[in-house]
PDB file of C-alpha atoms in Angstrom:
ATOM      1  CA  MET R1227     -19.561  42.298 -14.979  1.00 53.00           C
ATOM      2  CA  ALA R1228     -17.276  42.702 -18.044  1.00 59.00           C
ATOM      3  CA  GLY R1229     -14.884  39.915 -17.037  1.00 61.00           C
ATOM      4  CA  ARG R1230     -17.529  37.467 -15.759  1.00 66.00           C
ATOM      5  CA  SER R1231     -19.398  35.068 -17.645  1.00 64.00           C
ATOM      6  CA  ALA R1232     -23.225  34.985 -17.424  1.00 69.00           C
ATOM      7  CA  PHE R1233     -23.087  31.190 -16.871  1.00 66.00           C
ATOM      8  CA  PRO R1234     -21.189  29.586 -14.099  1.00 67.00           C
ATOM      9  CA  GLU R1235     -18.450  27.321 -14.967  1.00 70.00           C
ATOM     10  CA  MET R1236     -19.572  23.732 -14.657  1.00 66.00           C
ATOM     11  CA  THR R1237     -17.364  20.853 -14.251  1.00 68.00           C
ATOM     12  CA  MET R1238     -18.585  17.306 -14.584  1.00 69.00           C
ATOM     13  CA  GLN R1239     -17.187  14.500 -12.536  1.00 66.00           C
ATOM     14  CA  THR R1240     -17.977  11.216 -14.062  1.00 70.00           C
ATOM     15  CA  GLU R1241     -17.874   8.124 -11.968  1.00 74.00           C
ATOM     16  CA  LYS R1242     -18.048   4.694 -13.363  1.00 72.00           C
ATOM     17  CA  PRO R1243     -21.102   3.013 -11.968  1.00 80.00           C
ATOM     18  CA  PRO R1244     -20.082  -0.208 -10.066  1.00 83.00           C
ATOM     19  CA  LYS R1245     -20.545  -3.540 -11.851  1.00 84.00           C
ATOM     20  CA  ARG R1246     -21.703  -6.546  -9.867  1.00 87.00           C
ATOM     21  CA  ALA R1247     -19.453  -9.586 -10.028  1.00 88.00           C
ATOM     22  CA  GLY R1248     -22.421 -11.913  -9.554  1.00 92.00           C
ATOM     23  CA  MET R1249     -24.161 -10.423 -12.571  1.00 94.00           C
ATOM     24  CA  ALA R1250     -20.943 -10.726 -14.614  1.00 93.00           C
ATOM     25  CA  ILE R1251     -20.541 -14.327 -13.653  1.00 93.00           C
ATOM     26  CA  ALA R1252     -24.080 -15.259 -14.451  1.00 96.00           C
ATOM     27  CA  LEU R1253     -24.061 -13.503 -17.861  1.00 96.00           C
ATOM     28  CA  ALA R1254     -20.728 -15.046 -18.752  1.00 95.00           C
ATOM     29  CA  VAL R1255     -21.880 -18.588 -17.709  1.00 95.00           C
ATOM     30  CA  LEU R1256     -25.189 -18.255 -19.543  1.00 97.00           C
ATOM     31  CA  PHE R1257     -24.085 -16.445 -22.772  1.00 96.00           C
ATOM     32  CA  GLY R1258     -20.319 -16.874 -22.907  1.00 95.00           C
ATOM     33  CA  PRO R1259     -18.569 -14.179 -24.910  1.00 95.00           C
ATOM     34  CA  LEU R1260     -21.744 -12.262 -25.272  1.00 96.00           C
ATOM     35  CA  GLY R1261     -22.191 -12.211 -21.486  1.00 95.00           C
ATOM     36  CA  LEU R1262     -18.709 -10.957 -21.179  1.00 94.00           C
ATOM     37  CA  PHE R1263     -19.696  -7.596 -22.836  1.00 95.00           C
ATOM     38  CA  TYR R1264     -21.266  -6.628 -19.476  1.00 94.00           C
ATOM     39  CA  ALA R1265     -17.864  -6.747 -17.794  1.00 92.00           C
ATOM     40  CA  SER R1266     -15.505  -5.867 -20.588  1.00 92.00           C
ATOM     41  CA  THR R1267     -16.445  -4.609 -24.155  1.00 94.00           C
ATOM     42  CA  LEU R1268     -12.961  -5.461 -25.458  1.00 95.00           C
ATOM     43  CA  GLY R1269     -12.987  -8.806 -23.765  1.00 95.00           C
ATOM     44  CA  GLY R1270     -16.329  -9.591 -25.339  1.00 96.00           C
ATOM     45  CA  VAL R1271     -15.095  -8.712 -28.808  1.00 96.00           C
ATOM     46  CA  VAL R1272     -11.878 -10.680 -28.379  1.00 96.00           C
ATOM     47  CA  MET R1273     -13.528 -13.682 -26.915  1.00 96.00           C
ATOM     48  CA  CYS R1274     -16.318 -13.635 -29.567  1.00 96.00           C
ATOM     49  CA  MET R1275     -13.545 -13.835 -32.292  1.00 97.00           C
ATOM     50  CA  VAL R1276     -11.500 -16.494 -30.340  1.00 96.00           C
ATOM     51  CA  THR R1277     -14.597 -18.659 -29.681  1.00 95.00           C
ATOM     52  CA  VAL R1278     -15.785 -18.649 -33.199  1.00 95.00           C
ATOM     53  CA  THR R1279     -12.430 -19.368 -34.575  1.00 95.00           C
ATOM     54  CA  ALA R1280     -11.474 -22.066 -32.079  1.00 95.00           C
ATOM     55  CA  GLY R1281     -14.916 -23.577 -32.373  1.00 93.00           C
ATOM     56  CA  LEU R1282     -14.595 -23.873 -36.103  1.00 94.00           C
ATOM     57  CA  PHE R1283     -11.014 -25.304 -36.073  1.00 94.00           C
ATOM     58  CA  THR R1284     -11.795 -27.821 -33.359  1.00 94.00           C
ATOM     59  CA  VAL R1285     -15.328 -28.732 -34.374  1.00 91.00           C
ATOM     60  CA  GLY R1286     -16.711 -27.358 -31.168  1.00 90.00           C
ATOM     61  CA  VAL R1287     -14.247 -28.999 -28.695  1.00 92.00           C
ATOM     62  CA  ALA R1288     -12.738 -25.656 -27.836  1.00 94.00           C
ATOM     63  CA  LEU R1289     -16.019 -24.014 -26.746  1.00 94.00           C
ATOM     64  CA  VAL R1290     -15.796 -25.284 -23.166  1.00 94.00           C
ATOM     65  CA  PRO R1291     -12.372 -23.796 -22.503  1.00 95.00           C
ATOM     66  CA  CYS R1292     -13.374 -20.658 -24.229  1.00 96.00           C
ATOM     67  CA  TRP R1293     -16.571 -20.442 -22.036  1.00 95.00           C
ATOM     68  CA  LEU R1294     -14.448 -20.828 -18.910  1.00 96.00           C
ATOM     69  CA  VAL R1295     -11.980 -18.178 -19.985  1.00 96.00           C
ATOM     70  CA  CYS R1296     -15.019 -15.895 -20.531  1.00 96.00           C
ATOM     71  CA  VAL R1297     -16.148 -16.485 -16.953  1.00 95.00           C
ATOM     72  CA  PHE R1298     -12.669 -15.879 -15.601  1.00 95.00           C
ATOM     73  CA  TRP R1299     -12.331 -12.682 -17.719  1.00 94.00           C
ATOM     74  CA  ALA R1300     -15.670 -11.447 -16.445  1.00 94.00           C
ATOM     75  CA  VAL R1301     -14.527 -11.703 -12.816  1.00 92.00           C
ATOM     76  CA  VAL R1302     -11.156 -10.073 -13.374  1.00 91.00           C
ATOM     77  CA  ALA R1303     -12.764  -7.178 -15.433  1.00 91.00           C
ATOM     78  CA  THR R1304     -15.442  -6.629 -12.735  1.00 90.00           C
ATOM     79  CA  VAL R1305     -12.923  -6.537  -9.972  1.00 85.00           C
ATOM     80  CA  SER R1306     -10.487  -4.246 -11.833  1.00 82.00           C
ATOM     81  CA  HIS R1307     -13.401  -1.982 -12.842  1.00 79.00           C
ATOM     82  CA  ASP R1308     -14.642  -1.550  -9.282  1.00 70.00           C
ATOM     83  CA  ASP R1309     -11.197  -1.543  -7.574  1.00 67.00           C
ATOM     84  CA  PRO R1310      -9.692   1.950  -6.856  1.00 61.00           C
ATOM     85  CA  HIS R1311      -6.208   0.528  -7.070  1.00 60.00           C
ATOM     86  CA  PRO R1312      -4.490   1.433 -10.326  1.00 55.00           C
ATOM     87  CA  THR R1313      -3.009  -2.021 -10.623  1.00 56.00           C
ATOM     88  CA  GLY R1314      -6.381  -3.711 -10.699  1.00 50.00           C
ATOM     89  CA  ILE R1315      -5.227  -6.395  -8.410  1.00 54.00           C
ATOM     90  CA  PRO R1316      -7.104  -6.325  -5.121  1.00 54.00           C
ATOM     91  CA  TRP R1317      -4.288  -7.899  -3.036  1.00 56.00           C
ATOM     92  CA  ALA R1318      -1.542  -5.677  -4.505  1.00 55.00           C
ATOM     93  CA  GLU R1319      -2.194  -2.892  -1.862  1.00 54.00           C
ATOM     94  CA  ALA R1320      -1.720  -5.344   1.009  1.00 56.00           C
ATOM     95  CA  GLN R1321       1.491  -6.655  -0.528  1.00 55.00           C
ATOM     96  CA  ARG R1322       2.797  -3.117  -0.976  1.00 54.00           C
ATOM     97  CA  GLU R1323       2.129  -2.347   2.684  1.00 56.00           C
ATOM     98  CA  ASP R1324       4.004  -5.541   3.780  1.00 55.00           C
ATOM     99  CA  GLU R1325       7.070  -4.565   1.562  1.00 59.00           C
ATOM    100  CA  ARG R1326       7.405  -0.988   3.050  1.00 55.00           C
ATOM    101  CA  PRO R1327      10.376  -0.575   5.188  1.00 59.00           C
ATOM    102  CA  ASP R1328       9.925   0.748   8.746  1.00 57.00           C
ATOM    103  CA  ALA R1329      10.366   4.523   9.101  1.00 52.00           C
ATOM    104  CA  GLU R1330      12.007   3.937  12.485  1.00 55.00           C
ATOM    105  CA  GLY R1331      15.285   2.595  11.180  1.00 49.00           C
TER     106      GLY R1331
END
């Protein structure tokens, strides 16, 4: 027992819990940049700053486009969070399969 530890070696595997796209869209539609925090923390911070700055400079006119960007960003962030592909683009794997040359050649 001299070389063995009294405690077994423990390895933790952390999996990201899945995020629901419907919830991300609903939160982004209702709360804009604050709702974006569910899907992307960085996106929420960036869009909060952009929305406040654009809203002040355009006297509120830019709030609607910023709100729409938040909804789009929430969808993209949720899909890329749940997608096992490293590119984060769901259709990229299908494109890669179509571009592979045949092995028969």
